[in-house]
Amino acid sequence: MRRHSLAVIPGDGIGPEVTEGALMALDAVADAEDFALEVTSYDLGAERYLRSGEVLTDDDLQRLSDHEAILLGAVGDPRVPPGVLEKGLLLKLRRELDLYVNLRPARLMSGVTSSLSPVYSEDIDVVVVRENTEGLYCGRGELTGQGTEEEVATEVSLNTAASVRRIVTYAYELAAERNETLTMVHKTNVLERAGGLYGRMMREVGENYPNVSTAYQHIDAACLLMVTQPKRFQVVVTDNLFGDILSDLLAGLVGGIGYVGSANMNPGKVSMFEPVHGSAPDIAGTGLANPIGAILSAAMMLRHIGEESGARRLEGAVEAVAAKIELEQLSTREAAELIAEATT
């Protein structure tokens, strides 16, 4: 029997609930596909920070890196100052494990209502390839004169040729595999340096992919067109901040933030998978959380560790029952159980 080592970080708020649902679905797929997941749970998040003041130690990082993949529920708690968990856990994992690809597919499943308009009954299938370690999320900047009229806050957007080249290359590979158009989204008319670097890498890398059609949109125009003409977009490559924003916008087109999963990847190495949504502490414990995003993230994890058949089985199960979950307003656990049953 094939065995895979999985680290699980349930996290905060609704994180433990949707993670439990994802593990339930994974167990069903593992039984059907004849492989085993050896799961180790890690106490990382708000409760540990409030107890000990620790977020992510070097020892934690080493133990996590020994697994094939990491499944993360959600991060964030109103009892913890903003940024402590997000920077100290989520962003640190992305940087330290060099998870340079943030892959965020958004697909409108049959029978699911778009949050913006029932007009979008047509197929919407967009993959955002987001650079995941640099840009404005690099953590560089300074605050001077705090509390005075002369206060100045700066955030540095760091973009290196090596990192931009590798994310653009990944996006070209994906577009070629899907036989779809690759659209670069940035703001080159204002962000001339960073946008210019992305544009140059698109041209240079594109020489190796003559059969991939390409397009460009400014970030503001892309937001408009995704709402009005979503089928114009198939594979999108963009920087860290813009990718974060666009993927949430796309979630609105495919039913809501609970329908979207994501992968933080370094292909061939330990990678982390998480739903796009946050910890939603206001609904924690109510059973209202949608587990689909976590389950689709788990499917992406299966693909990463070489269980392609299991990934397709799990995605097919979600597709088969998503409309029923919405129509009957099933609880978190009921939805996960239904998906698990549909994998058989």
CSV table of C-alpha atoms in Angstrom, one decimal:
chain,number,residue,atom,x,y,z
A,1,MET,CA,0.0,0.0,0.0
A,2,ARG,CA,1.2,3.5,-0.9
A,3,ARG,CA,1.8,5.6,2.2
A,4,HIS,CA,2.0,9.4,2.4
A,5,SER,CA,3.0,11.6,5.3
A,6,LEU,CA,0.7,14.5,5.9
A,7,ALA,CA,1.0,17.4,8.4
A,8,VAL,CA,-2.3,19.0,9.5
A,9,ILE,CA,-2.6,22.5,11.0
A,10,PRO,CA,-6.3,22.9,11.9
A,11,GLY,CA,-5.6,26.5,12.9
A,12,ASP,CA,-8.2,29.0,14.2
A,13,GLY,CA,-11.9,29.8,14.0
A,14,ILE,CA,-13.6,27.5,11.4
A,15,GLY,CA,-10.3,26.0,10.5
A,16,PRO,CA,-10.7,22.8,12.7
A,17,GLU,CA,-14.2,22.3,11.4
A,18,VAL,CA,-13.4,22.4,7.7
A,19,THR,CA,-10.2,20.5,8.2
A,20,GLU,CA,-12.1,17.7,9.9
A,21,GLY,CA,-14.4,17.6,6.8
A,22,ALA,CA,-11.4,17.5,4.5
A,23,LEU,CA,-9.8,14.6,6.4
A,24,MET,CA,-13.1,12.7,6.3
A,25,ALA,CA,-13.2,13.1,2.5
A,26,LEU,CA,-9.5,12.1,2.2
A,27,ASP,CA,-10.1,9.0,4.3
A,28,ALA,CA,-12.8,7.9,1.9
A,29,VAL,CA,-10.7,8.5,-1.1
A,30,ALA,CA,-7.7,6.7,0.4
A,31,ASP,CA,-9.9,3.6,1.0
A,32,ALA,CA,-11.2,3.7,-2.5
A,33,GLU,CA,-7.8,4.2,-4.1
A,34,ASP,CA,-5.8,1.9,-1.8
A,35,PHE,CA,-3.3,4.3,-0.3
A,36,ALA,CA,-2.8,5.5,3.3
A,37,LEU,CA,-2.3,8.9,4.8
A,38,GLU,CA,-0.2,9.1,8.0
A,39,VAL,CA,-1.5,12.3,9.6
A,40,THR,CA,0.3,14.3,12.2
A,41,SER,CA,-1.6,17.3,13.8
A,42,TYR,CA,0.3,20.4,14.9
A,43,ASP,CA,-0.9,22.8,17.5
A,44,LEU,CA,-0.1,26.0,15.7
A,45,GLY,CA,-2.3,29.1,15.8
A,46,ALA,CA,-4.0,31.5,18.2
A,47,GLU,CA,-4.4,29.1,21.2
A,48,ARG,CA,-0.8,28.2,21.2
A,49,TYR,CA,0.3,31.8,20.8
A,50,LEU,CA,-2.0,32.9,23.7
A,51,ARG,CA,-0.6,30.2,25.9
A,52,SER,CA,3.1,30.5,25.1
A,53,GLY,CA,3.8,33.5,22.9
A,54,GLU,CA,5.1,31.2,20.3
A,55,VAL,CA,3.9,31.2,16.7
A,56,LEU,CA,6.3,29.0,14.6
A,57,THR,CA,9.6,27.9,16.0
A,58,ASP,CA,12.6,26.5,14.1
A,59,ASP,CA,11.8,23.1,15.5
A,60,ASP,CA,8.2,23.3,14.2
A,61,LEU,CA,9.4,24.3,10.8
A,62,GLN,CA,11.8,21.4,10.7
A,63,ARG,CA,9.2,18.9,11.7
A,64,LEU,CA,6.7,20.3,9.1
A,65,SER,CA,9.3,20.1,6.4
A,66,ASP,CA,9.7,16.4,7.0
A,67,HIS,CA,6.2,15.7,5.6
A,68,GLU,CA,5.2,15.4,2.0
A,69,ALA,CA,2.5,18.0,2.4
A,70,ILE,CA,0.8,20.3,4.9
A,71,LEU,CA,-3.0,20.8,5.1
A,72,LEU,CA,-3.9,24.1,6.8
A,73,GLY,CA,-7.4,25.1,8.0
A,74,ALA,CA,-7.3,28.8,8.6
A,75,VAL,CA,-5.3,31.5,10.5
A,76,GLY,CA,-6.6,34.5,12.4
A,77,ASP,CA,-8.1,35.3,15.8
A,78,PRO,CA,-9.5,38.6,17.1
A,79,ARG,CA,-7.7,38.0,20.4
A,80,VAL,CA,-4.4,38.2,18.7
A,81,PRO,CA,-3.0,41.5,17.2
A,82,PRO,CA,-3.4,41.7,13.4
A,83,GLY,CA,-0.4,40.3,11.6
A,84,VAL,CA,1.1,38.2,14.4
A,85,LEU,CA,-0.3,34.9,13.1
A,86,GLU,CA,-0.5,35.8,9.5
A,87,LYS,CA,3.1,36.9,9.2
A,88,GLY,CA,4.5,34.6,11.9
A,89,LEU,CA,2.9,31.4,10.7
A,90,LEU,CA,1.3,31.7,7.2
A,91,LEU,CA,3.8,34.0,5.5
A,92,LYS,CA,6.8,32.5,7.3
A,93,LEU,CA,5.9,29.0,6.0
A,94,ARG,CA,5.6,30.4,2.5
A,95,ARG,CA,9.0,32.1,2.7
A,96,GLU,CA,10.9,29.5,4.7
A,97,LEU,CA,9.7,26.5,2.6
A,98,ASP,CA,10.0,28.7,-0.6
A,99,LEU,CA,6.4,28.0,-1.6
A,100,TYR,CA,6.7,30.3,-4.6
A,101,VAL,CA,3.5,29.2,-6.4
A,102,ASN,CA,0.1,30.1,-5.0
A,103,LEU,CA,-2.3,28.3,-7.3
A,104,ARG,CA,-5.9,29.4,-6.9
A,105,PRO,CA,-8.4,27.7,-9.3
A,106,ALA,CA,-12.0,29.1,-9.4
A,107,ARG,CA,-14.6,27.1,-11.2
A,108,LEU,CA,-18.4,27.5,-11.2
A,109,MET,CA,-19.8,24.0,-10.5
A,110,SER,CA,-23.1,22.8,-12.0
A,111,GLY,CA,-26.1,23.9,-9.9
A,112,VAL,CA,-24.1,26.4,-7.7
A,113,THR,CA,-25.4,30.0,-7.8
A,114,SER,CA,-22.9,32.8,-8.5
A,115,SER,CA,-22.8,35.2,-5.6
A,116,LEU,CA,-22.9,38.2,-8.0
A,117,SER,CA,-25.7,37.2,-10.4
A,118,PRO,CA,-27.6,34.2,-11.7
A,119,VAL,CA,-26.5,35.3,-15.1
A,120,TYR,CA,-23.3,33.4,-14.6
A,121,SER,CA,-24.8,30.0,-15.3
A,122,GLU,CA,-22.2,29.5,-18.0
A,123,ASP,CA,-18.9,27.8,-17.3
A,124,ILE,CA,-16.4,29.9,-15.4
A,125,ASP,CA,-13.0,28.2,-15.0
A,126,VAL,CA,-10.1,30.5,-14.1
A,127,VAL,CA,-6.8,29.6,-12.5
A,128,VAL,CA,-4.8,32.4,-10.8
A,129,VAL,CA,-1.1,31.8,-10.6
A,130,ARG,CA,0.1,34.1,-7.9
A,131,GLU,CA,3.7,34.8,-7.0
A,132,ASN,CA,3.8,33.8,-3.3
A,133,THR,CA,7.0,35.0,-1.7
A,134,GLU,CA,7.7,38.6,-2.8
A,135,GLY,CA,5.9,41.7,-3.8
A,136,LEU,CA,4.3,43.8,-1.1
A,137,TYR,CA,4.0,40.8,1.2
A,138,CYS,CA,7.8,40.5,1.6
A,139,GLY,CA,7.6,42.2,5.0
A,140,ARG,CA,10.0,45.1,4.2
A,141,GLY,CA,9.2,48.7,5.1
A,142,GLU,CA,9.3,51.1,8.0
A,143,LEU,CA,7.3,53.4,10.1
A,144,THR,CA,8.8,56.7,11.3
A,145,GLY,CA,7.3,59.5,13.4
A,146,GLN,CA,4.6,57.2,14.7
A,147,GLY,CA,1.8,59.1,16.4
A,148,THR,CA,2.8,62.5,15.0
A,149,GLU,CA,1.7,64.6,12.0
A,150,GLU,CA,5.0,63.6,10.4
A,151,GLU,CA,4.3,59.9,10.5
A,152,VAL,CA,5.4,58.1,7.4
A,153,ALA,CA,4.5,54.4,6.7
A,154,THR,CA,6.3,52.6,3.8
A,155,GLU,CA,5.8,49.1,2.4
A,156,VAL,CA,8.4,47.8,0.0
A,157,SER,CA,7.4,45.7,-3.0
A,158,LEU,CA,10.3,43.4,-3.7
A,159,ASN,CA,10.4,41.7,-7.1
A,160,THR,CA,13.5,39.7,-8.2
A,161,ALA,CA,14.2,38.5,-11.8
A,162,ALA,CA,14.7,34.9,-10.6
A,163,SER,CA,11.4,34.8,-8.7
A,164,VAL,CA,9.4,36.5,-11.5
A,165,ARG,CA,10.9,34.2,-14.1
A,166,ARG,CA,10.0,31.0,-12.2
A,167,ILE,CA,6.4,32.0,-11.5
A,168,VAL,CA,5.9,33.1,-15.2
A,169,THR,CA,7.5,29.8,-16.3
A,170,TYR,CA,5.1,27.9,-14.1
A,171,ALA,CA,2.2,29.8,-15.6
A,172,TYR,CA,3.3,29.2,-19.1
A,173,GLU,CA,3.6,25.5,-18.4
A,174,LEU,CA,0.1,25.4,-17.0
A,175,ALA,CA,-1.4,27.4,-19.9
A,176,ALA,CA,0.3,25.0,-22.3
A,177,GLU,CA,-1.0,22.0,-20.5
A,178,ARG,CA,-4.6,23.4,-20.5
A,179,ASN,CA,-4.2,24.7,-24.0
A,180,GLU,CA,-5.5,28.1,-22.8
A,181,THR,CA,-4.6,31.8,-22.9
A,182,LEU,CA,-2.2,33.2,-20.4
A,183,THR,CA,-3.1,36.6,-19.2
A,184,MET,CA,-0.6,38.7,-17.2
A,185,VAL,CA,-2.3,41.2,-14.8
A,186,HIS,CA,-0.4,44.1,-13.3
A,187,LYS,CA,-0.3,47.9,-13.4
A,188,THR,CA,2.6,48.6,-15.8
A,189,ASN,CA,1.5,52.2,-16.5
A,190,VAL,CA,2.2,53.2,-12.9
A,191,LEU,CA,4.2,50.4,-11.4
A,192,GLU,CA,6.8,50.7,-14.1
A,193,ARG,CA,9.7,48.9,-12.5
A,194,ALA,CA,7.9,45.8,-11.1
A,195,GLY,CA,5.4,45.7,-14.0
A,196,GLY,CA,8.2,46.1,-16.5
A,197,LEU,CA,10.0,43.2,-14.9
A,198,TYR,CA,6.9,41.0,-15.2
A,199,GLY,CA,6.4,42.1,-18.8
A,200,ARG,CA,10.0,41.4,-19.8
A,201,MET,CA,9.9,37.9,-18.2
A,202,MET,CA,6.6,37.2,-20.1
A,203,ARG,CA,8.4,38.0,-23.4
A,204,GLU,CA,11.6,36.1,-22.6
A,205,VAL,CA,9.9,33.0,-21.2
A,206,GLY,CA,7.3,33.1,-23.9
A,207,GLU,CA,9.9,32.5,-26.5
A,208,ASN,CA,9.9,28.9,-25.3
A,209,TYR,CA,6.1,28.6,-25.6
A,210,PRO,CA,5.2,29.8,-29.1
A,211,ASN,CA,1.9,28.0,-29.0
A,212,VAL,CA,0.6,29.7,-25.9
A,213,SER,CA,-1.5,32.8,-26.6
A,214,THR,CA,-1.0,35.7,-24.2
A,215,ALA,CA,-2.8,38.8,-23.1
A,216,TYR,CA,-2.4,41.7,-20.7
A,217,GLN,CA,-4.8,43.6,-18.4
A,218,HIS,CA,-4.2,46.3,-15.9
A,219,ILE,CA,-5.4,45.2,-12.4
A,220,ASP,CA,-8.3,47.6,-12.3
A,221,ALA,CA,-9.5,46.6,-15.8
A,222,ALA,CA,-9.1,43.0,-14.9
A,223,CYS,CA,-11.4,43.4,-11.9
A,224,LEU,CA,-14.1,45.0,-14.2
A,225,LEU,CA,-13.7,42.4,-16.9
A,226,MET,CA,-13.8,39.4,-14.5
A,227,VAL,CA,-17.2,40.6,-13.3
A,228,THR,CA,-18.6,41.5,-16.7
A,229,GLN,CA,-16.8,39.1,-19.1
A,230,PRO,CA,-15.3,36.3,-16.9
A,231,LYS,CA,-14.8,33.9,-19.8
A,232,ARG,CA,-12.1,36.2,-21.2
A,233,PHE,CA,-9.8,34.8,-18.5
A,234,GLN,CA,-8.4,31.2,-18.3
A,235,VAL,CA,-4.9,31.2,-16.7
A,236,VAL,CA,-3.8,34.4,-15.0
A,237,VAL,CA,-0.3,35.2,-13.7
A,238,THR,CA,0.2,38.1,-11.4
A,239,ASP,CA,2.1,39.3,-8.3
A,240,ASN,CA,1.4,38.6,-4.7
A,241,LEU,CA,-1.1,41.4,-3.8
A,242,PHE,CA,-3.0,41.4,-7.0
A,243,GLY,CA,-3.3,37.6,-7.0
A,244,ASP,CA,-4.7,37.8,-3.5
A,245,ILE,CA,-7.4,40.3,-4.5
A,246,LEU,CA,-8.3,38.7,-7.8
A,247,SER,CA,-8.8,35.3,-6.3
A,248,ASP,CA,-11.3,36.6,-3.8
A,249,LEU,CA,-13.1,38.4,-6.5
A,250,LEU,CA,-13.3,35.2,-8.6
A,251,ALA,CA,-14.7,33.4,-5.5
A,252,GLY,CA,-17.7,35.7,-5.8
A,253,LEU,CA,-18.3,34.5,-9.3
A,254,VAL,CA,-18.3,30.8,-8.4
A,255,GLY,CA,-20.5,30.8,-5.4
A,256,GLY,CA,-18.5,32.4,-2.6
A,257,ILE,CA,-15.3,32.2,-0.7
A,258,GLY,CA,-16.1,28.8,0.7
A,259,TYR,CA,-15.9,27.2,-2.8
A,260,VAL,CA,-12.3,28.0,-3.5
A,261,GLY,CA,-9.2,26.0,-2.5
A,262,SER,CA,-5.5,26.9,-3.0
A,263,ALA,CA,-2.1,25.4,-3.1
A,264,ASN,CA,1.2,27.0,-1.8
A,265,MET,CA,3.7,25.0,-3.8
A,266,ASN,CA,7.3,24.4,-4.5
A,267,PRO,CA,6.8,21.7,-7.1
A,268,GLY,CA,8.5,18.4,-6.1
A,269,LYS,CA,9.0,19.5,-2.5
A,270,VAL,CA,6.9,19.8,0.7
A,271,SER,CA,4.0,22.1,-0.1
A,272,MET,CA,1.0,23.6,1.8
A,273,PHE,CA,-2.7,23.5,0.9
A,274,GLU,CA,-5.5,25.6,2.3
A,275,PRO,CA,-8.9,27.0,1.5
A,276,VAL,CA,-8.9,30.6,0.4
A,277,HIS,CA,-11.2,31.8,3.1
A,278,GLY,CA,-10.1,33.0,6.5
A,279,SER,CA,-10.9,31.8,10.0
A,280,ALA,CA,-14.4,33.4,10.2
A,281,PRO,CA,-14.5,33.5,14.0
A,282,ASP,CA,-18.1,34.8,13.9
A,283,ILE,CA,-19.4,31.5,12.7
A,284,ALA,CA,-17.0,29.1,14.4
A,285,GLY,CA,-18.8,26.3,16.0
A,286,THR,CA,-22.1,27.0,14.3
A,287,GLY,CA,-21.8,24.3,11.6
A,288,LEU,CA,-22.3,27.0,8.9
A,289,ALA,CA,-18.8,26.8,7.4
A,290,ASN,CA,-18.6,25.5,3.9
A,291,PRO,CA,-16.0,22.7,3.8
A,292,ILE,CA,-15.8,22.6,0.0
A,293,GLY,CA,-12.8,25.0,-0.2
A,294,ALA,CA,-10.8,22.8,2.2
A,295,ILE,CA,-11.8,19.6,0.4
A,296,LEU,CA,-10.8,21.0,-3.0
A,297,SER,CA,-7.5,22.0,-1.4
A,298,ALA,CA,-7.1,18.4,-0.2
A,299,ALA,CA,-7.7,17.3,-3.8
A,300,MET,CA,-4.9,19.6,-5.0
A,301,MET,CA,-2.7,18.1,-2.3
A,302,LEU,CA,-3.4,14.6,-3.6
A,303,ARG,CA,-2.3,15.7,-7.0
A,304,HIS,CA,0.9,17.1,-5.6
A,305,ILE,CA,1.8,13.9,-3.9
A,306,GLY,CA,1.2,11.8,-7.0
A,307,GLU,CA,-2.3,10.5,-6.3
A,308,GLU,CA,-3.9,11.9,-9.5
A,309,SER,CA,-6.7,9.4,-9.6
A,310,GLY,CA,-7.6,10.2,-6.0
A,311,ALA,CA,-7.6,13.9,-6.8
A,312,ARG,CA,-9.9,13.5,-9.7
A,313,ARG,CA,-12.2,11.2,-7.6
A,314,LEU,CA,-12.4,13.8,-4.9
A,315,GLU,CA,-13.1,16.7,-7.3
A,316,GLY,CA,-15.7,14.6,-9.1
A,317,ALA,CA,-17.4,13.9,-5.7
A,318,VAL,CA,-17.6,17.7,-4.9
A,319,GLU,CA,-18.9,18.5,-8.4
A,320,ALA,CA,-21.6,15.8,-8.0
A,321,VAL,CA,-23.1,17.0,-4.7
A,322,ALA,CA,-22.2,20.8,-4.6
A,323,ALA,CA,-25.7,21.8,-5.8
A,324,LYS,CA,-27.4,19.6,-3.2
A,325,ILE,CA,-25.2,21.1,-0.4
A,326,GLU,CA,-26.3,24.6,-1.4
A,327,LEU,CA,-29.9,23.8,-2.0
A,328,GLU,CA,-30.4,21.9,1.3
A,329,GLN,CA,-28.1,24.2,3.3
A,330,LEU,CA,-26.3,21.3,4.8
A,331,SER,CA,-24.1,21.8,7.9
A,332,THR,CA,-20.3,21.6,7.7
A,333,ARG,CA,-20.3,17.9,8.8
A,334,GLU,CA,-23.3,16.9,6.7
A,335,ALA,CA,-21.7,18.4,3.6
A,336,ALA,CA,-18.4,16.6,4.3
A,337,GLU,CA,-20.2,13.3,4.9
A,338,LEU,CA,-22.1,13.7,1.6
A,339,ILE,CA,-18.9,14.4,-0.3
A,340,ALA,CA,-17.2,11.4,1.3
A,341,GLU,CA,-20.1,9.1,0.4
A,342,ALA,CA,-19.9,10.4,-3.2
A,343,THR,CA,-16.3,9.3,-3.6
A,344,THR,CA,-17.2,5.6,-3.5
